[in-house]
Amino acid sequence: MARYNVRDCWMVEELRKEREASQLDIEEITNFISGNEVLTARRREIYERVLSDPEFARDDRYFHSREEAFDEAARKAVHKIKLLKEMDIASQVDKYYFRGAVDEELPTQLNETMFIPTIESQGTEEQKKKWLEPAREYRIMGAYAQTELGHGTYLRGLETTATYRPETEEFVIHSPTQTSIKWWPGGLGHSSTHAVVPARLVTLGKDHGMHLFIVQLRSLEDHTPLPGINVGDIGPKFGYFGMDNGYLQLDNVRIPRDHMLMKYAQVAPDGTYSKPPTDKITYGTMVQVRTGLVLFTAHALARALVIGVRYSVVRRQGEIEPGAGEVQVMDYQTQQFKLLPLLASAYALSSTGVAMMMMFIQGSNLSVRGQIEEGNLDLLPELHATSAGLKAISAEISNNGIEVCRMACGGHGYSQASGLPHLYVNYVPANTYEGENTVLFLQTARYLNKLYSSGQPMSALPTNVCYLATDYPGHASCGVRSVNRLSDPHLQLEAFRQRARRMVGVASSAYQRALGRGLTQPQAWNSTTVDWTVAAKVFTFSVIYFITKNQKFVWLTVTTVVLKSFNDAIEAKGLSPANDVIMRKLCSLYAMYWMVQSSGEFMTDGYMTPYHISLARSLLYSLLAEVRKEAVPLVDAFDVPDEILNSALGRYDGDVYTHLYQWAQRAPRNKKKVHDVYHKYFKKLLKPKL
Amino acid sequence: MARYNVRDCWMVEELRKEREASQLDIEEITNFISGNEVLTARRREIYERVLSDPEFARDDRYFHSREEAFDEAARKAVHKIKLLKEMDIASQVDKYYFRGAVDEELPTQLNETMFIPTIESQGTEEQKKKWLEPAREYRIMGAYAQTELGHGTYLRGLETTATYRPETEEFVIHSPTQTSIKWWPGGLGHSSTHAVVPARLVTLGKDHGMHLFIVQLRSLEDHTPLPGINVGDIGPKFGYFGMDNGYLQLDNVRIPRDHMLMKYAQVAPDGTYSKPPTDKITYGTMVQVRTGLVLFTAHALARALVIGVRYSVVRRQGEIEPGAGEVQVMDYQTQQFKLLPLLASAYALSSTGVAMMMMFIQGSNLSVRGQIEEGNLDLLPELHATSAGLKAISAEISNNGIEVCRMACGGHGYSQASGLPHLYVNYVPANTYEGENTVLFLQTARYLNKLYSSGQPMSALPTNVCYLATDYPGHASCGVRSVNRLSDPHLQLEAFRQRARRMVGVASSAYQRALGRGLTQPQAWNSTTVDWTVAAKVFTFSVIYFITKNQKFVWLTVTTVVLKSFNDAIEAKGLSPANDVIMRKLCSLYAMYWMVQSSGEFMTDGYMTPYHISLARSLLYSLLAEVRKEAVPLVDAFDVPDEILNSALGRYDGDVYTHLYQWAQRAPRNKKKVHDVYHKYFKKLLKPKL
C-alpha cells in the first residue's frame, strides 16, 4: 500500500524527469538515514501494518473539529493498544516506528511514555509488582502530573504538597494555591484514572522537596472523579486536538504510604525520611528523552521538506527568460536558498539523532543506558550538556524550518491540504516541552563555562570539546585563498570550532568582567546569558557538524551497536560513489549556509575575513545549484509514504492540483450547494433585482 | 467598557509596581503611535461602540469549530453592515479602526475592500452607476476572483479566458484547465453573488492579456449557483476559519459586453480592442494596499508584545540569586533579548506605517493618492520599490515576532487562551498575500540595481536613496571608540546606510560578473537573487531606520496632513522629556539589535570591525536593561483593550491564572465530568479492580 521509491508508477513529468536523471542509490541513503537496512525493513513492516488498517485512516483529519479529533484519537488509542499486543511490539525502536505510523498524539500515550517508565525506574519491587501489570494492560491508565499552572521549568518552585500523617500512615496530597493546580499533563483531562503526582514531601514538619506519588483520580467503576479531585481539560490549544491535556486540583486527598515511589527515598511508617543516594540517577531518562527529540524533530523537518521540495518541482510560476515559459519554482535561486540548506540541516540532524539514539539502544552493554544502569556516571555531564543543546537546536531549526517550507509553498501552504499547518502546530511544542530551548542552551553553557575556565589541557578534556582547552593549537587565520580550498571538510570543521571557541571566550570574558565589576556570580551569569546562549548554540553546531562530517564513523558505530542489539551479522559498508559525493555536498552546504548566516561570528577573531566570507558565499551558491539537481531523490530517500505526508502538495506522484480539488470537495462546508449562512443571514440583505 | 491606561483599577502587584515607577506620559505616546490625539479619540470611540455591542462578542471564539466560526462570522458581517450605516462610517481610517475592533476576517469584506474599489477605479461612469449602489447596499455581494489553482503571483500566467463574440455582443468566460480554476478568493465560496474575474481577453482572434469582468455567480432569488458556475469552499486552512475562501470553475459562461470594466481598455461592439493609455494607473492601489499592510502587521506584533511583556512581568519562574525567591521572567536577560528588540521594532514599524498611511490619506492635495489621481506619477517608482520592501520586511518581522512572543510565554503560549495562536494564524498570511515577500524584495532590488548602476550623482537621486550614488561621501571606518559615541543616531544611520550601500554593491558586482561570464541578463539576475534579496532587505531596514530616526519630522508631516484632512487646527508638538528619552533608547535598541544580528554585513567593507561589534553588543545589553524598566508602560501605550487582546495572559490587570482557569471551565470538552469517550472506548479496557 505505502509506496517507497517506486520509479515505475505514474507520476507527473516534472518529477519523473528529476528521478530519472539521478544517479543516486536511494535505498542506500534511506538505510543510511534509518541506521541500516534491518531498521528500514522493520520500519516499513510496521508502517505497512498500520497504514493498511482502516482504523488508523487519516484522510479526513484536517476536516475534524477539536471535539471530533478527540473522539477519533480515543478510538485510535484503544485500537493501538490492541494492535501493539497482537504484533508483540515491545522495543523502544518498534514503538517509535509505530508512533510515527499512527502520527497522532493519543490520550493514552502518557501511560506508556511516562506513567509506566516512572514506576519502573522509581518504584520498589513491590510497587512495580502492584502497578505495572494493570497499567501495561490498561486496566488502569496513568498520567504524569508535574507542571503546575504557575510553575513549569523550575521544578523547585512546585507547590503541591504531600504531608505525611503517621497516625493513619497516609499522605495528604493538596493543592494549596491557585498556581499549584496541575496544568498541561497529557491524558489527564478525561482519560486517565491515575497519575504520578510530583509533590513536596512534608514529614515530621520538614519539607524534603519534590517526590513522586501515585494518586487515583477517577472511579474504576464509572470514571467519575473521586472526592477531593477536581479534574478536567485545560481547553483548546494551537494543536494537539486529540489530546486531553488536563488540570488537577487536589483538595486534601489521602493516599496510603506505599503510594509514594520509594526506590531511592523512603518515608518509614513513623514518618522518618531517608535520602536517596544520588540525584544523578534521574538524569539518565531525561537525557534519553532529549536525544530522542533530536530524531523526532529532524523527522518532522524532513517531512516538511518532502512536501516543499516536491511541490516546488511540480509548481511552475513566472519566467526567468521572458517568453521561455513558466519555470519550476525550484529553479529560482531564492527558492533553493529557502529549502536546500534546510535539506542539508535535516540530513545533519537526523544523522546526529540516529547516532544519539543508538547510544541509548537498550540491551547493549555498549549503550550509554547500559553503562548508567551499571552505575557508570562519568559520561553523564558531557552527555547531559550536549543533549540539552542538541535538543534545543534541533527543535529550533526544525520548527522554524517547517514554517519556511510552508511559506515556500506560497498560498497553498496555508491550506490544511498541504499538511504543513498540522505538522507545524503538532511539532512546535518541542521548543518548549522537555526543557524550554533557552533553558537548555544555558545548561550547555554552564558546562562550557566550567570547562573553559578550568584551564585544562586538551588531553584532560573529552574529544568533543578538547578544542576549548588552553593548549588547543588554533590558527590565527584560516589562510584560505580559493573556493576549492574552502570545500575541505577539515578546514570547515576547524572554522566551526574556532567560532565556538571564540564565542565561548566572548561569553566567558564578559562573565569575568561582570564579576570584576562586583556583581555576584548569579548576577554576572544573568547579565551575560545572551552571550552564553550564543556560545551554547555555536558549540552545538560544531557538535552536529562533528557528527555529520564523520558520517562513516557514525555509520560504523551505529551499525555495530544496532547489529549487536539485533544479533545480526551484516557487515557495515561505505556509501556508493554517487551517494558519497552528494553527502559531502550536503555537508558542505550545511557548513557554508550557517557560516554565511552567522558570518560576523566567524570573523570575530579574524580567523575569517570579509574576503573569506565572500568565498563562502560563492561556494554556497554553487552548492545550491548542484544539490538542486538531486533535491527530489534526496527527499524521496526520507522514505515518507503518502499516507503519512497526508499532503496534496507533497504526493509522490506530484498530482497536486487534482488532489487539492478533490480534497476540497469533501470539506464539511461544501455539503450543500447553498450554505445555511445564506438562509440565516445573507438572504435578508440580498435583493432579487439589482 | 474598554480600559485605556487606567492606573487606578485593581491589578496584580507586579504590574502596579511597574506602572507606578514609570515617568512616561503614556497618553502622549499613544497619540504618537496613533498619529495624533484626534485619531486616538476617534479610534477609541469606534472601539467602544463595537466592543460594547454583544453581537460582536468574542469571548468564546477559541472554542468554536471552523463551521461555528463561519456561522459567527456571517452573522457579524451582516451586523457590521448595519452598524457601519448607522454610525455613518465611510472614511478609510474609520473603516480601518472598525475592522480592528471587530478583529475578524468576515466573508463580506472583499465586497468592501476589493469588489467596490475595483469598479470605482476601473469602471466607466455608466458601470459605476449600475453596480456601485447595489454593492454598497449589499443587495449584491462581490468577490475578486484573481488567483488560480496553478497561478498566483505571476499574473501573466493566468489561464481563464474571456472570448468576445461580436454576433451576440457577449464574452464567454471559461476555465480551460484544472489549473485555471479560481482558488483562494475570500467570500467566494458561499457568500458572494458576483465576482470581478480577471481573465485573458481574446477578441478577433487575438489575446490581449488580463482584463477585468463582472460575473454573476449565484441566483439572487435563492443563491443557487448559475448554470456553468461550479463554486464552493476550498476547505480548511491554518486560520481564517470564518472566511469562505472559495473556488470558481467557469464553463463557457456568457456575460454581456458591458460587464467588462472599460474605463481604460475597451472592446467595441464589433470586437475592436483599444489599449489603455498607461499601465501605471493600477500601481497606485497596489502601493496603497501594501503600505497599509505595514501598519496592519505592526499592530499585530504590538498586540503580541502586550501579551508577551505583561505576562513576563506577572510570571515568576526560577531564581537568579539562589534562595532569594522566584524572579519575574522579564528580569532574565534572555527574556529581554527575545521581547525588547521586538518592542523597538514594533515602534519603528508602526511609526513607519503611520507615515506611509498618511501619505495616502484621501481628500488631501498633499497626499500621494491625490497626486497620482491628478496624473503626477513621478513618485511612483520610488514609492513602489519602498512599499514593496517595507511590506515584506514588516510582515516578516511581525509574524516571526508573534511566534517569538508566543514561545516566550512558555507552555501557556501554546494554549488558545493566550490569544497568540489565533493571532499568528490570522496574520501570517500577510507574508504571502499582496505579493509574496521574496517577490517583493526582488521588486525593490530591481529598483536598487537600476539606481546603483546608473552612476548618477547624489543630486539626481531621491533623498531616501541618495547614498547609493557614486559621489556619496561615505567613510572607510566609523571611527567609533566608545559605547557612548555609538549611541549617536546620525552615526547609527550612517552605519545602516553603509551596510545597505555595500550589500547593494555586493549584489551588483555579482550580477555584473555573471553577465561577464556570458549569462543572459535574466540568468544573471536569477543567479544573484539571494544577494539581491539581502540588498533589498538591508535597504528597507535603513528606510525604516530613516523614518524612525526622524520621528519629529514624521510627526510634523503626519500631523499636518491629518490636520488638513480633519480640518482641525491643533498645533503639532514635540514629545515630553521622559518620552523623548525612551523613544531615543528604543531607536538605539532597534539599531543595535539588528546590527549585532547581522554583524557580518556591517563588517563587510571594514566600516565596522569586530571591536565595533563588541561595542554594539555592550550598548545593546545596557539598552535591554534600561528599556526593560519601561517595558510595561511602553506596551500599555499601544492602547489595546482587553476585549481585543482576548488573552488570559495579556490582561491589563495581570490576573492571569484566575482567567486561565475560568476559561478552561467553559471549554466544550468539560461539559460533562465523564466524557463520552469513556463510554465509547475506554470503558472496555478499564477494570474495576487493579
PDB file of C-alpha atoms in Angstrom, chain B residues 452-622:
ATOM      1  CA  TYR B 452      23.117  51.828  -8.392  1.00  0.00           C
ATOM      2  CA  SER B 453      24.259  51.005 -11.887  1.00  0.00           C
ATOM      3  CA  SER B 454      23.016  54.307 -13.284  1.00  0.00           C
ATOM      4  CA  GLY B 455      26.092  56.067 -11.937  1.00  0.00           C
ATOM      5  CA  GLN B 456      24.014  59.127 -11.104  1.00  0.00           C
ATOM      6  CA  PRO B 457      25.247  61.811  -8.712  1.00  0.00           C
ATOM      7  CA  MET B 458      23.564  62.322  -5.347  1.00  0.00           C
ATOM      8  CA  SER B 459      21.770  65.384  -6.523  1.00  0.00           C
ATOM      9  CA  ALA B 460      19.905  63.365  -9.147  1.00  0.00           C
ATOM     10  CA  LEU B 461      18.592  60.745  -6.712  1.00  0.00           C
ATOM     11  CA  PRO B 462      15.683  60.919  -4.265  1.00  0.00           C
ATOM     12  CA  THR B 463      16.746  61.736  -0.676  1.00  0.00           C
ATOM     13  CA  ASN B 464      15.909  58.299   0.603  1.00  0.00           C
ATOM     14  CA  VAL B 465      18.356  56.598  -1.703  1.00  0.00           C
ATOM     15  CA  CYS B 466      20.949  59.278  -2.421  1.00  0.00           C
ATOM     16  CA  TYR B 467      23.574  57.317  -0.520  1.00  0.00           C
ATOM     17  CA  LEU B 468      23.594  54.804  -3.358  1.00  0.00           C
ATOM     18  CA  ALA B 469      25.152  57.444  -5.627  1.00  0.00           C
ATOM     19  CA  THR B 470      28.750  57.205  -6.730  1.00  0.00           C
ATOM     20  CA  ASP B 471      29.620  60.557  -5.187  1.00  0.00           C
ATOM     21  CA  TYR B 472      28.246  59.687  -1.752  1.00  0.00           C
ATOM     22  CA  PRO B 473      30.917  60.735   0.755  1.00  0.00           C
ATOM     23  CA  GLY B 474      30.935  57.500   2.763  1.00  0.00           C
ATOM     24  CA  HIS B 475      33.693  56.868   5.280  1.00  0.00           C
ATOM     25  CA  ALA B 476      36.133  53.994   5.310  1.00  0.00           C
ATOM     26  CA  SER B 477      35.642  53.407   9.030  1.00  0.00           C
ATOM     27  CA  CYS B 478      33.046  54.509  11.532  1.00  0.00           C
ATOM     28  CA  GLY B 479      35.914  55.574  13.801  1.00  0.00           C
ATOM     29  CA  VAL B 480      33.955  54.822  16.947  1.00  0.00           C
ATOM     30  CA  ARG B 481      35.943  54.279  20.126  1.00  0.00           C
ATOM     31  CA  SER B 482      33.275  54.184  22.798  1.00  0.00           C
ATOM     32  CA  VAL B 483      29.827  52.835  23.517  1.00  0.00           C
ATOM     33  CA  ASN B 484      28.730  56.394  24.071  1.00  0.00           C
ATOM     34  CA  ARG B 485      29.742  57.504  20.618  1.00  0.00           C
ATOM     35  CA  LEU B 486      27.896  54.539  19.133  1.00  0.00           C
ATOM     36  CA  SER B 487      24.670  55.869  20.660  1.00  0.00           C
ATOM     37  CA  ASP B 488      24.746  58.790  18.238  1.00  0.00           C
ATOM     38  CA  PRO B 489      21.734  58.350  15.944  1.00  0.00           C
ATOM     39  CA  HIS B 490      23.490  60.001  12.995  1.00  0.00           C
ATOM     40  CA  LEU B 491      26.336  57.591  13.267  1.00  0.00           C
ATOM     41  CA  GLN B 492      23.919  54.668  13.527  1.00  0.00           C
ATOM     42  CA  LEU B 493      22.022  55.814  10.473  1.00  0.00           C
ATOM     43  CA  GLU B 494      25.286  56.169   8.599  1.00  0.00           C
ATOM     44  CA  ALA B 495      26.226  52.609   9.539  1.00  0.00           C
ATOM     45  CA  PHE B 496      22.904  51.290   8.257  1.00  0.00           C
ATOM     46  CA  ARG B 497      23.360  53.207   5.022  1.00  0.00           C
ATOM     47  CA  GLN B 498      26.903  51.957   4.632  1.00  0.00           C
ATOM     48  CA  ARG B 499      25.652  48.450   5.030  1.00  0.00           C
ATOM     49  CA  ALA B 500      22.884  48.986   2.515  1.00  0.00           C
ATOM     50  CA  ARG B 501      25.254  50.578   0.050  1.00  0.00           C
ATOM     51  CA  ARG B 502      27.753  47.788   0.461  1.00  0.00           C
ATOM     52  CA  MET B 503      25.252  44.956   0.143  1.00  0.00           C
ATOM     53  CA  VAL B 504      23.735  46.557  -2.943  1.00  0.00           C
ATOM     54  CA  GLY B 505      27.305  46.709  -4.204  1.00  0.00           C
ATOM     55  CA  VAL B 506      27.895  43.028  -3.454  1.00  0.00           C
ATOM     56  CA  ALA B 507      24.768  42.035  -5.365  1.00  0.00           C
ATOM     57  CA  SER B 508      25.521  44.382  -8.208  1.00  0.00           C
ATOM     58  CA  SER B 509      29.093  43.151  -8.676  1.00  0.00           C
ATOM     59  CA  ALA B 510      27.930  39.559  -8.569  1.00  0.00           C
ATOM     60  CA  TYR B 511      25.374  40.408 -11.233  1.00  0.00           C
ATOM     61  CA  GLN B 512      27.979  42.146 -13.415  1.00  0.00           C
ATOM     62  CA  ARG B 513      30.375  39.227 -13.024  1.00  0.00           C
ATOM     63  CA  ALA B 514      27.624  36.812 -14.037  1.00  0.00           C
ATOM     64  CA  LEU B 515      26.990  38.882 -17.154  1.00  0.00           C
ATOM     65  CA  GLY B 516      30.720  38.853 -17.803  1.00  0.00           C
ATOM     66  CA  ARG B 517      30.672  35.059 -17.709  1.00  0.00           C
ATOM     67  CA  GLY B 518      28.267  35.161 -20.617  1.00  0.00           C
ATOM     68  CA  LEU B 519      24.967  34.623 -18.824  1.00  0.00           C
ATOM     69  CA  THR B 520      21.907  36.376 -20.233  1.00  0.00           C
ATOM     70  CA  GLN B 521      20.506  39.182 -18.102  1.00  0.00           C
ATOM     71  CA  PRO B 522      17.666  37.005 -16.740  1.00  0.00           C
ATOM     72  CA  GLN B 523      20.067  34.169 -15.918  1.00  0.00           C
ATOM     73  CA  ALA B 524      22.494  36.558 -14.273  1.00  0.00           C
ATOM     74  CA  TRP B 525      19.658  38.048 -12.277  1.00  0.00           C
ATOM     75  CA  ASN B 526      18.402  34.643 -11.113  1.00  0.00           C
ATOM     76  CA  SER B 527      21.901  33.539 -10.136  1.00  0.00           C
ATOM     77  CA  THR B 528      22.296  36.569  -7.856  1.00  0.00           C
ATOM     78  CA  THR B 529      18.809  36.838  -6.369  1.00  0.00           C
ATOM     79  CA  VAL B 530      19.838  35.680  -2.917  1.00  0.00           C
ATOM     80  CA  ASP B 531      22.325  38.564  -2.786  1.00  0.00           C
ATOM     81  CA  TRP B 532      19.678  40.907  -4.174  1.00  0.00           C
ATOM     82  CA  THR B 533      17.197  39.824  -1.521  1.00  0.00           C
ATOM     83  CA  VAL B 534      19.766  40.714   1.136  1.00  0.00           C
ATOM     84  CA  ALA B 535      20.361  44.048  -0.572  1.00  0.00           C
ATOM     85  CA  ALA B 536      16.651  44.872  -0.645  1.00  0.00           C
ATOM     86  CA  LYS B 537      16.218  43.838   2.954  1.00  0.00           C
ATOM     87  CA  VAL B 538      19.073  45.924   4.295  1.00  0.00           C
ATOM     88  CA  PHE B 539      17.971  48.846   2.154  1.00  0.00           C
ATOM     89  CA  THR B 540      14.497  48.587   3.673  1.00  0.00           C
ATOM     90  CA  PHE B 541      15.990  48.440   7.147  1.00  0.00           C
ATOM     91  CA  SER B 542      17.652  51.746   6.503  1.00  0.00           C
ATOM     92  CA  VAL B 543      14.351  53.184   5.261  1.00  0.00           C
ATOM     93  CA  ILE B 544      12.623  52.090   8.428  1.00  0.00           C
ATOM     94  CA  TYR B 545      15.510  53.453  10.335  1.00  0.00           C
ATOM     95  CA  PHE B 546      15.358  56.706   8.474  1.00  0.00           C
ATOM     96  CA  ILE B 547      11.672  57.206   9.150  1.00  0.00           C
ATOM     97  CA  THR B 548      12.040  56.235  12.751  1.00  0.00           C
ATOM     98  CA  LYS B 549      15.081  58.349  13.462  1.00  0.00           C
ATOM     99  CA  ASN B 550      13.256  61.405  12.315  1.00  0.00           C
ATOM    100  CA  GLN B 551      10.220  60.828  14.391  1.00  0.00           C
ATOM    101  CA  LYS B 552       9.727  64.507  14.984  1.00  0.00           C
ATOM    102  CA  PHE B 553       9.852  65.181  11.308  1.00  0.00           C
ATOM    103  CA  VAL B 554       7.373  62.427  10.603  1.00  0.00           C
ATOM    104  CA  TRP B 555       5.259  63.579  13.494  1.00  0.00           C
ATOM    105  CA  LEU B 556       5.076  67.039  11.985  1.00  0.00           C
ATOM    106  CA  THR B 557       4.377  65.875   8.469  1.00  0.00           C
ATOM    107  CA  VAL B 558       1.803  63.442   9.641  1.00  0.00           C
ATOM    108  CA  THR B 559       0.114  65.968  11.830  1.00  0.00           C
ATOM    109  CA  THR B 560      -0.021  68.462   9.025  1.00  0.00           C
ATOM    110  CA  VAL B 561      -1.648  66.009   6.655  1.00  0.00           C
ATOM    111  CA  VAL B 562      -4.059  64.713   9.243  1.00  0.00           C
ATOM    112  CA  LEU B 563      -4.971  68.180  10.422  1.00  0.00           C
ATOM    113  CA  LYS B 564      -5.747  69.097   6.890  1.00  0.00           C
ATOM    114  CA  SER B 565      -7.885  66.054   6.334  1.00  0.00           C
ATOM    115  CA  PHE B 566      -9.772  66.528   9.592  1.00  0.00           C
ATOM    116  CA  ASN B 567      -9.934  70.312   9.093  1.00  0.00           C
ATOM    117  CA  ASP B 568      -8.647  70.698  12.572  1.00  0.00           C
ATOM    118  CA  ALA B 569      -6.138  73.149  13.938  1.00  0.00           C
ATOM    119  CA  ILE B 570      -4.296  71.508  16.788  1.00  0.00           C
ATOM    120  CA  GLU B 571      -0.681  72.546  16.869  1.00  0.00           C
ATOM    121  CA  ALA B 572       1.923  69.860  16.364  1.00  0.00           C
ATOM    122  CA  LYS B 573       4.027  69.445  19.471  1.00  0.00           C
ATOM    123  CA  GLY B 574       7.190  67.569  20.408  1.00  0.00           C
ATOM    124  CA  LEU B 575       7.369  64.825  22.968  1.00  0.00           C
ATOM    125  CA  SER B 576       7.807  65.486  26.684  1.00  0.00           C
ATOM    126  CA  PRO B 577      11.344  64.896  28.011  1.00  0.00           C
ATOM    127  CA  ALA B 578      10.861  61.420  29.552  1.00  0.00           C
ATOM    128  CA  ASN B 579       9.081  60.211  26.428  1.00  0.00           C
ATOM    129  CA  ASP B 580      11.719  61.690  24.211  1.00  0.00           C
ATOM    130  CA  VAL B 581      14.457  59.840  26.123  1.00  0.00           C
ATOM    131  CA  ILE B 582      12.745  56.459  25.945  1.00  0.00           C
ATOM    132  CA  MET B 583      11.957  56.871  22.254  1.00  0.00           C
ATOM    133  CA  ARG B 584      15.618  57.535  21.566  1.00  0.00           C
ATOM    134  CA  LYS B 585      16.519  54.442  23.539  1.00  0.00           C
ATOM    135  CA  LEU B 586      14.059  52.366  21.555  1.00  0.00           C
ATOM    136  CA  CYS B 587      15.590  53.671  18.345  1.00  0.00           C
ATOM    137  CA  SER B 588      19.039  52.825  19.533  1.00  0.00           C
ATOM    138  CA  LEU B 589      17.908  49.387  20.679  1.00  0.00           C
ATOM    139  CA  TYR B 590      16.378  48.740  17.273  1.00  0.00           C
ATOM    140  CA  ALA B 591      19.637  49.765  15.614  1.00  0.00           C
ATOM    141  CA  MET B 592      21.945  47.810  17.915  1.00  0.00           C
ATOM    142  CA  TYR B 593      19.848  44.657  17.816  1.00  0.00           C
ATOM    143  CA  TRP B 594      19.821  44.423  14.050  1.00  0.00           C
ATOM    144  CA  MET B 595      23.456  45.460  13.885  1.00  0.00           C
ATOM    145  CA  VAL B 596      24.528  42.607  16.163  1.00  0.00           C
ATOM    146  CA  GLN B 597      22.194  40.154  14.403  1.00  0.00           C
ATOM    147  CA  SER B 598      23.773  40.961  11.033  1.00  0.00           C
ATOM    148  CA  SER B 599      27.213  41.943  12.218  1.00  0.00           C
ATOM    149  CA  GLY B 600      28.875  40.247   9.265  1.00  0.00           C
ATOM    150  CA  GLU B 601      27.155  42.618   6.863  1.00  0.00           C
ATOM    151  CA  PHE B 602      28.248  45.667   8.838  1.00  0.00           C
ATOM    152  CA  MET B 603      31.826  44.386   8.734  1.00  0.00           C
ATOM    153  CA  THR B 604      31.822  43.613   5.014  1.00  0.00           C
ATOM    154  CA  ASP B 605      33.778  46.683   3.978  1.00  0.00           C
ATOM    155  CA  GLY B 606      35.621  47.343   7.206  1.00  0.00           C
ATOM    156  CA  TYR B 607      33.402  50.279   8.111  1.00  0.00           C
ATOM    157  CA  MET B 608      32.852  48.357  11.289  1.00  0.00           C
ATOM    158  CA  THR B 609      35.247  45.862  12.855  1.00  0.00           C
ATOM    159  CA  PRO B 610      34.847  43.083  15.426  1.00  0.00           C
ATOM    160  CA  TYR B 611      35.805  45.677  18.017  1.00  0.00           C
ATOM    161  CA  HIS B 612      32.928  47.932  16.969  1.00  0.00           C
ATOM    162  CA  ILE B 613      30.558  44.998  17.060  1.00  0.00           C
ATOM    163  CA  SER B 614      31.643  44.232  20.592  1.00  0.00           C
ATOM    164  CA  LEU B 615      30.801  47.847  21.483  1.00  0.00           C
ATOM    165  CA  ALA B 616      27.425  47.421  19.802  1.00  0.00           C
ATOM    166  CA  ARG B 617      26.837  44.324  21.877  1.00  0.00           C
ATOM    167  CA  SER B 618      27.660  46.192  25.094  1.00  0.00           C
ATOM    168  CA  LEU B 619      25.319  49.011  24.148  1.00  0.00           C
ATOM    169  CA  LEU B 620      22.615  46.522  23.225  1.00  0.00           C
ATOM    170  CA  TYR B 621      22.803  44.792  26.602  1.00  0.00           C
ATOM    171  CA  SER B 622      22.688  48.023  28.545  1.00  0.00           C
TER     172      SER B 622
END
